[in-house]
Coordinates of C-alpha atoms and ligand atoms in Angstrom, one line a residue:
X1 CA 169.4 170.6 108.5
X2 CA 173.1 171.4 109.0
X3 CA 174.5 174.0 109.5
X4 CA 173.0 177.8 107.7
X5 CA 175.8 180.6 107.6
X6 CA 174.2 183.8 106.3
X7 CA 176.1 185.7 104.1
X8 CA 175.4 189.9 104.2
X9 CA 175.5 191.3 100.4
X10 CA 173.2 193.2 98.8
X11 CA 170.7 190.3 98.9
X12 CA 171.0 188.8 102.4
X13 CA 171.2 185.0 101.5
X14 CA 171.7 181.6 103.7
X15 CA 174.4 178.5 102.4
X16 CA 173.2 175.6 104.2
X17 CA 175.8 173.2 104.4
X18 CA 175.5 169.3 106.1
X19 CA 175.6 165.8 105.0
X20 CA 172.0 164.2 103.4
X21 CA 170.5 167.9 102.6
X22 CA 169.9 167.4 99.4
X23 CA 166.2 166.6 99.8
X24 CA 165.3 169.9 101.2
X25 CA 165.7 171.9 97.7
X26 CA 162.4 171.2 97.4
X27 CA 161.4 173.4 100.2
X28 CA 164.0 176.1 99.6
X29 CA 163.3 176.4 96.0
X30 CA 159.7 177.2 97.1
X31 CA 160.5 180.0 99.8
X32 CA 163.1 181.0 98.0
X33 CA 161.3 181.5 94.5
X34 CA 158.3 182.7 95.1
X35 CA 157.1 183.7 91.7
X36 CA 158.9 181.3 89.9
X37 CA 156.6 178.4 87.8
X38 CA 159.6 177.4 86.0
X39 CA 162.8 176.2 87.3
X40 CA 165.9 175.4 84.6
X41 CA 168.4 172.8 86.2
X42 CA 171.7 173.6 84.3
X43 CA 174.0 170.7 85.4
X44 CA 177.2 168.8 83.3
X45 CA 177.5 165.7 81.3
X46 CA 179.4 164.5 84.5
X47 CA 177.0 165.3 87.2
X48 CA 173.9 165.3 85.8
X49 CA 173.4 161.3 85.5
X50 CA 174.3 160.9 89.1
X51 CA 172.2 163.8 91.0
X52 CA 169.6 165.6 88.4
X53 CA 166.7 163.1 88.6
X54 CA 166.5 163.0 92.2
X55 CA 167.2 167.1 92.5
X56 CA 164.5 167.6 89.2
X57 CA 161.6 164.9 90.6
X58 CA 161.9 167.0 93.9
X59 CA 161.4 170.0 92.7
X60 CA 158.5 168.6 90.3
X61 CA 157.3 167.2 93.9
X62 CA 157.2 170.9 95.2
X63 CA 155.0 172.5 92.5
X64 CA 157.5 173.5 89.7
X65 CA 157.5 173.1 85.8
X66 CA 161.2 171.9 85.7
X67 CA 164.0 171.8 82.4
X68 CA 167.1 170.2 82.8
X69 CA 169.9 171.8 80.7
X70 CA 172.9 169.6 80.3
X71 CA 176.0 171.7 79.5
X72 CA 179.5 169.6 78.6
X73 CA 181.9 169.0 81.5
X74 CA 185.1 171.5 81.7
X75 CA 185.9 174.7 81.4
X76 CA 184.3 174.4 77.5
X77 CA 180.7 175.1 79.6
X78 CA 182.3 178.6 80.2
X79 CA 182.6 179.2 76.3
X80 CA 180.5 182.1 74.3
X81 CA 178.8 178.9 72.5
X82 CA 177.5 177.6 75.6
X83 CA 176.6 180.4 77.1
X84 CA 174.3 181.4 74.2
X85 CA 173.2 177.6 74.3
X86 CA 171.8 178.3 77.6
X87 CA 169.9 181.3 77.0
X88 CA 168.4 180.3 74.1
X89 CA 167.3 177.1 75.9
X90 CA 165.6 179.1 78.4
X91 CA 164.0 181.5 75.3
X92 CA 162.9 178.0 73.9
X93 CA 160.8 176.9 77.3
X94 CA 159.4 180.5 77.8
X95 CA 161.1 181.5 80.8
X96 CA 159.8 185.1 81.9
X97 CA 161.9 187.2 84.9
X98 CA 159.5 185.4 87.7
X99 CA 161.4 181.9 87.0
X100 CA 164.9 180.6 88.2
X101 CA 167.9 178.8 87.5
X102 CA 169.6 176.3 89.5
X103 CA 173.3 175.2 88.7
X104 CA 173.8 171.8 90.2
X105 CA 177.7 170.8 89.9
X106 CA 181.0 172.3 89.7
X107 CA 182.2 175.6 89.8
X108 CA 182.3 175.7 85.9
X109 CA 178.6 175.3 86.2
X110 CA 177.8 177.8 89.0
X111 CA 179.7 180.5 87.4
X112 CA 178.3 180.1 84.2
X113 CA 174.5 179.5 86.1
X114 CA 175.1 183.2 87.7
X115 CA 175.7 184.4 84.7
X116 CA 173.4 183.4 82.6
X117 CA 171.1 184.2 85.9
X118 CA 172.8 187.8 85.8
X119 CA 172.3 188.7 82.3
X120 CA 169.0 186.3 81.2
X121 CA 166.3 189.4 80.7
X122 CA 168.1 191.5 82.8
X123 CA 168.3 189.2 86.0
X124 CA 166.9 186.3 87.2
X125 CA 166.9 184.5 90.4
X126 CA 169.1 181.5 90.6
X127 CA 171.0 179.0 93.4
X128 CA 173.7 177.0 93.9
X129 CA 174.2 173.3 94.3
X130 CA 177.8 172.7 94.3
X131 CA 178.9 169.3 93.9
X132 CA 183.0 169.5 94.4
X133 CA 185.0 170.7 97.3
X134 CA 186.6 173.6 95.7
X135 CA 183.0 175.3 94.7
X136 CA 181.5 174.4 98.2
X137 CA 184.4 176.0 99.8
X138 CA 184.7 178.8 97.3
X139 CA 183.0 179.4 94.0
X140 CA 179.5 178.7 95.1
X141 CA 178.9 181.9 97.4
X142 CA 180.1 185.4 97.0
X143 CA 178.5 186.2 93.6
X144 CA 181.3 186.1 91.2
X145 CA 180.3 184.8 87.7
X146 CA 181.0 184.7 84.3
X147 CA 182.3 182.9 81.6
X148 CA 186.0 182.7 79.4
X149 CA 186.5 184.8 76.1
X150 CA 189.1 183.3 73.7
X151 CA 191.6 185.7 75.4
X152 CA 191.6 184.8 78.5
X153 CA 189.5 183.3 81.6
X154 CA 186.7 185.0 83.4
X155 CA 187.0 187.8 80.9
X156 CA 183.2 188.3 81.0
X157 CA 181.3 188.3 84.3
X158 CA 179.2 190.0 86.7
X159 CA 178.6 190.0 90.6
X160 CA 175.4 188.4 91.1
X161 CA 174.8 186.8 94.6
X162 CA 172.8 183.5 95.0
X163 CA 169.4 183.0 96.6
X164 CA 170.5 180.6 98.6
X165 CA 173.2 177.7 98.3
X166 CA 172.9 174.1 99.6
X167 CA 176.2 172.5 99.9
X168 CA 175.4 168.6 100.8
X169 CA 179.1 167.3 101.7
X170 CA 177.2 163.5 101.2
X171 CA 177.6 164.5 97.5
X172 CA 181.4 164.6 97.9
X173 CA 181.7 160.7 98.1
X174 CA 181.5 160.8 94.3
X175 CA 184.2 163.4 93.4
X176 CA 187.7 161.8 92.0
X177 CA 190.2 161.5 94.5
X178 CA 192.2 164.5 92.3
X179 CA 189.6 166.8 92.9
X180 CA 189.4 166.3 96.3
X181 CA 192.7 166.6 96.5
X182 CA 192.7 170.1 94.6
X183 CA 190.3 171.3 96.5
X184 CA 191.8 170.9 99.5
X185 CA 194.2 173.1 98.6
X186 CA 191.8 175.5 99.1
X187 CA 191.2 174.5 102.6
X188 CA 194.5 174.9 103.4
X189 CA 194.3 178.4 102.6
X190 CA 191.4 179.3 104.3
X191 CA 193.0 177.8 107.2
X192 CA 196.3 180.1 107.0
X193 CA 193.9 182.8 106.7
X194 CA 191.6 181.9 109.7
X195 CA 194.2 180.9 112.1
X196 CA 193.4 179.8 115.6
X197 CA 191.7 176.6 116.2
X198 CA 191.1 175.9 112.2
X199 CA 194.8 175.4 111.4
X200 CA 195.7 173.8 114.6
X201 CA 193.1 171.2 113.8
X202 CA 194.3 171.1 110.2
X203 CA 197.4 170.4 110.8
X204 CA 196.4 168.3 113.5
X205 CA 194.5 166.2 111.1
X206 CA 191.3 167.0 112.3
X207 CA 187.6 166.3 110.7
X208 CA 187.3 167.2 107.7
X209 CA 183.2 168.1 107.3
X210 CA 184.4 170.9 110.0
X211 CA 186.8 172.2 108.0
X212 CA 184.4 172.9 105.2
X213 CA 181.5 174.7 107.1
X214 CA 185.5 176.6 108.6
X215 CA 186.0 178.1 105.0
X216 CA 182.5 178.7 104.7
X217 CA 182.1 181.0 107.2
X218 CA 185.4 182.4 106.7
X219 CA 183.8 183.3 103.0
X220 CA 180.9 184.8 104.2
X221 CA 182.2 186.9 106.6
X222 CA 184.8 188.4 103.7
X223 CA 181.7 188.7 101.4
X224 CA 179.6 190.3 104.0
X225 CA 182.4 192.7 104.4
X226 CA 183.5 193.6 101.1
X227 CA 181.1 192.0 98.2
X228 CA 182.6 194.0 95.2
X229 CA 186.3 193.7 96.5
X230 CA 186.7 197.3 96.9
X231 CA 187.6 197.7 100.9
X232 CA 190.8 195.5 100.4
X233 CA 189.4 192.0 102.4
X234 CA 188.0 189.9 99.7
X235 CA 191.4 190.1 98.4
X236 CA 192.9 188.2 101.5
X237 CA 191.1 185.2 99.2
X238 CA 194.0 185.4 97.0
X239 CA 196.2 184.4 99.2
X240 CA 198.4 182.1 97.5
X241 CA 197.1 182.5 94.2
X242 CA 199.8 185.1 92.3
X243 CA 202.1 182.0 92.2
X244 CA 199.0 179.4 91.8
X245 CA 197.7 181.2 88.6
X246 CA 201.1 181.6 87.0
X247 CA 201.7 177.8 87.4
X248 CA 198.4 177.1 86.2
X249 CA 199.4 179.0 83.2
X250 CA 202.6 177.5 82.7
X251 CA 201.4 174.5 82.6
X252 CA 198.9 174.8 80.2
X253 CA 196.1 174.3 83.1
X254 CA 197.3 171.1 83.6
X255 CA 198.0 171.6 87.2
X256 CA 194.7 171.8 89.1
X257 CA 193.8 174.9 90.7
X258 CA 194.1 173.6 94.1
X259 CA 197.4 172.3 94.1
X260 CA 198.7 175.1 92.3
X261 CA 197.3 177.1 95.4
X262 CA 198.7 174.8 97.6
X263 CA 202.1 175.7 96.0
X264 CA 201.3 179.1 95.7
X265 CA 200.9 179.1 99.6
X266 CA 204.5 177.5 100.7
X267 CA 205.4 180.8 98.5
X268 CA 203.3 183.1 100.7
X269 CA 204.7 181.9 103.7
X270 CA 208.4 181.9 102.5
X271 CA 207.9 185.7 100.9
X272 CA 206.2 186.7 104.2
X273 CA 209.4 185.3 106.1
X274 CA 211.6 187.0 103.9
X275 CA 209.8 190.6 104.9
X276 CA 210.0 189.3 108.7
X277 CA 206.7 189.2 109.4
X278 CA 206.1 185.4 109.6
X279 CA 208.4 183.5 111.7
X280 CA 210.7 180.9 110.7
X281 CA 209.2 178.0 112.5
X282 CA 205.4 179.2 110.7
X283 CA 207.1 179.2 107.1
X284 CA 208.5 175.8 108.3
X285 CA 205.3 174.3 109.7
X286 CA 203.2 175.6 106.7
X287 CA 205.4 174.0 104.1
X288 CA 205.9 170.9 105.6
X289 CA 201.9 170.6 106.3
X290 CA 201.8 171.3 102.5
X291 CA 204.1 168.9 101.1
X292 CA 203.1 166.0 103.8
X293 CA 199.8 166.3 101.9
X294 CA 201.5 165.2 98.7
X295 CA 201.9 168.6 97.0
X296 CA 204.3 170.0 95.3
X297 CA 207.3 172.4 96.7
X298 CA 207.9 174.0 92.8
X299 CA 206.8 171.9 89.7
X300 CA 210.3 172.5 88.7
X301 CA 209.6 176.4 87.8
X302 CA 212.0 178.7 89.2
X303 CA 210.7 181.5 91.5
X304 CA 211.8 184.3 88.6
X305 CA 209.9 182.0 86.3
X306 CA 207.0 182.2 87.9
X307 CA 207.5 185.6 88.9
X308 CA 208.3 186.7 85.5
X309 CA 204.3 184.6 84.5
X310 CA 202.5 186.6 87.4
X311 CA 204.1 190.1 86.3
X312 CA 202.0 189.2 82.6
X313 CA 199.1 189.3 84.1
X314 CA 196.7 191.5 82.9
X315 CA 195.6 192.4 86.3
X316 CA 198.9 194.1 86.9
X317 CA 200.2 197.3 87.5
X318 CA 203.2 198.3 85.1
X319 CA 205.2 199.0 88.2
X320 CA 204.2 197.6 91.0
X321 CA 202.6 193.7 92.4
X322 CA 200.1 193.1 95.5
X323 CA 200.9 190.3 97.1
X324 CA 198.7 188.5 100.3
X325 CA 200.8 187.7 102.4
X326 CA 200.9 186.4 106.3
X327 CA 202.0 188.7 109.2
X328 CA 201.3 185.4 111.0
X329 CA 198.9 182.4 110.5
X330 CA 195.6 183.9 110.8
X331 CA 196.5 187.7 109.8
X332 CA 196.6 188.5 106.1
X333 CA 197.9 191.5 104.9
X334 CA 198.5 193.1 101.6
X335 CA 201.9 194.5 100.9
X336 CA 202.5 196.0 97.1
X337 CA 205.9 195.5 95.9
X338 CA 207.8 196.9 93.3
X339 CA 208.1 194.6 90.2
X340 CA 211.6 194.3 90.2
X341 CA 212.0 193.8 93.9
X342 CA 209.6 190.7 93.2
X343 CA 211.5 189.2 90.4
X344 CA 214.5 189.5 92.4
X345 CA 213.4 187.6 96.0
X346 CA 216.0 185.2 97.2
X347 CA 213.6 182.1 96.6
Ligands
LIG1 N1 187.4 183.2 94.6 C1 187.7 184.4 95.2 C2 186.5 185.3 95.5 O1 185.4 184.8 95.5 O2 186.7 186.4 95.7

């Protein structure tokens, strides 16, 4: 079925990735869940009508008591409300620590699925089934999840790593056009990040399925290497994403996440140039890749602008900003740079 790229955390888990593989959840829930009686399906008021009968009546077909829990679509599943919603749900049917969740849709629903898996009587077992480009490629493995407080996004959250995820690309024929288009941003970066043969064929227009199992991999190898982003890789997935998260900001999160990334990235590339570490032609190459794909170069935001957002991040030093950047396509490094040297690159 596809292809299966293991990832090596605390809990060794498999994403199986491939077109038409939606079907064999059946068989991994059972392996995969072996005390579980009780499965909750927690899926979104946009995805459930399209995929959670077929995904529930297999399940049913391979032995489980299954609850679909429809949460509303957007970031409003990520709320304190919800959250509690959930649990209470699962309180309701009498789930005990031998059952499982299953988040079937987007990445608002995986990370709010972990979590509720993370925290539900201490921890219970739970997989993926992501249903848009940017959680195949991103959200859905590596064990980051939570939910948003009123100050801010991801505020709350825990690492928790999947039992398994099944990424079925077939499901991708129903995503909005904008949301593939986001999360191909995403793609990109993985790409500038990778290197070699994976941005050659990117740029080269390559096949796109390939490019998804790429990033993947790419993922699972970072996450296999440093799971709790303490040994300074998993970091390299923010490449981009200083500029990306300030523009998302500034514009009220109008922008989607991808492209802001996407912009983000022509950034990385130009501030890697500036330290001489990328070459010309490479800045040139990435940001014409970018904006051939119908991105945008600024928004109309000024670097300081944008600078000036990304310094107010909580996440921040007082004095000082890491940055990803590229010392070449395929080698990411982390440079920290004073704040004011940042506010002030020729950009
Ligand atoms: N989305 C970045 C990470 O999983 O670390």
């Amino acid at each position: 079925m596809g292809d299966i790229i293991s990832v090596k955390a605390t809990t060794e888990y498999n994403v199986y990735s491939g077109k038409n593989i939606l079907q064999s959840i059946g068989g991994l829930a059972r392996e995969s869940f072996r005390t579980a009686f009780k499965l909750g399906v927690i899926s979104d008021g946009n995805v459930a009508p399209l995929y959670a009968d077929s995904v529930c009546q297999t399940l049913r077909t391979a032995g489980f008591t299954v609850y679909l829990i429809v949460v509303p679509s957007g970031e409003e599943a990520k709320s304190l409300k919800i959250y509690g919603d959930v649990l209470n749900k699962l309180v309701e049917y009498g789930f005990t620590r031998a059952d499982a969740i299953i988040g079937l849709g987007g990445g608002v629903v995986g990370d709010l699925t972990g979590f509720v898996a993370a925290t539900f009587l201490r921890g219970i077992a739970y997989a993926n089934v992501p249903t848009t480009l940017l959680s195949i490629v991103d959200s859905s493995l590596g064990g980051k999840t939570g939910i948003n407080l009123p100050g801010g996004k991801n505020l709350c959250g825990a690492f928790k790593q999947p039992a398994f995820v099944l990424s079925d690309y077939a499901l991708l024929k129903t995503l909005p056009p904008a949301e593939v288009k986001s999360g191909n941003g995403e793609v990109v970066k993985y790409a500038l990040l990778k290197g070699g043969d994976f941005y050659k064929n990117l740029l080269a227009g390559g096949n796109a399925d390939a490019f998804l199992t790429d990033c993947i991999k790419y993922k699972a190898d970072i996450v296999s290497e440093d799971e709790f982003e303490t040994k300074g890789k998993r970091i390299f997935l923010n490449l981009g994403h200083t500029v990306a998260h300030a523009l998302e900001k500034l514009s009220n999160f109008t922008i989607p996440h991808g492209n802001a990334v996407a912009t983000g990235l022509i950034y990385a590339a130009r501030i890697s140039e500036h330290y001489g570490i990328l070459s010309n032609a490479d800045a040139n190459a990435v940001e014409k890749y970018i904006l051939s794909q119908g991105y945008e170069k600024n928004y109309g935001y000024s670097f300081k602008t944008l600078a000036q957002n990304a310094l107010s991040d909580k996440k921040t030093s007082q004095d000082s900003i890491s940055l990803v950047l590229l010392h070449g396509i395929g080698k990411p490094v982390v440079y920290k740079i004073k704040t004011a040297e940042f506010l002030a690159l020729p950009l």
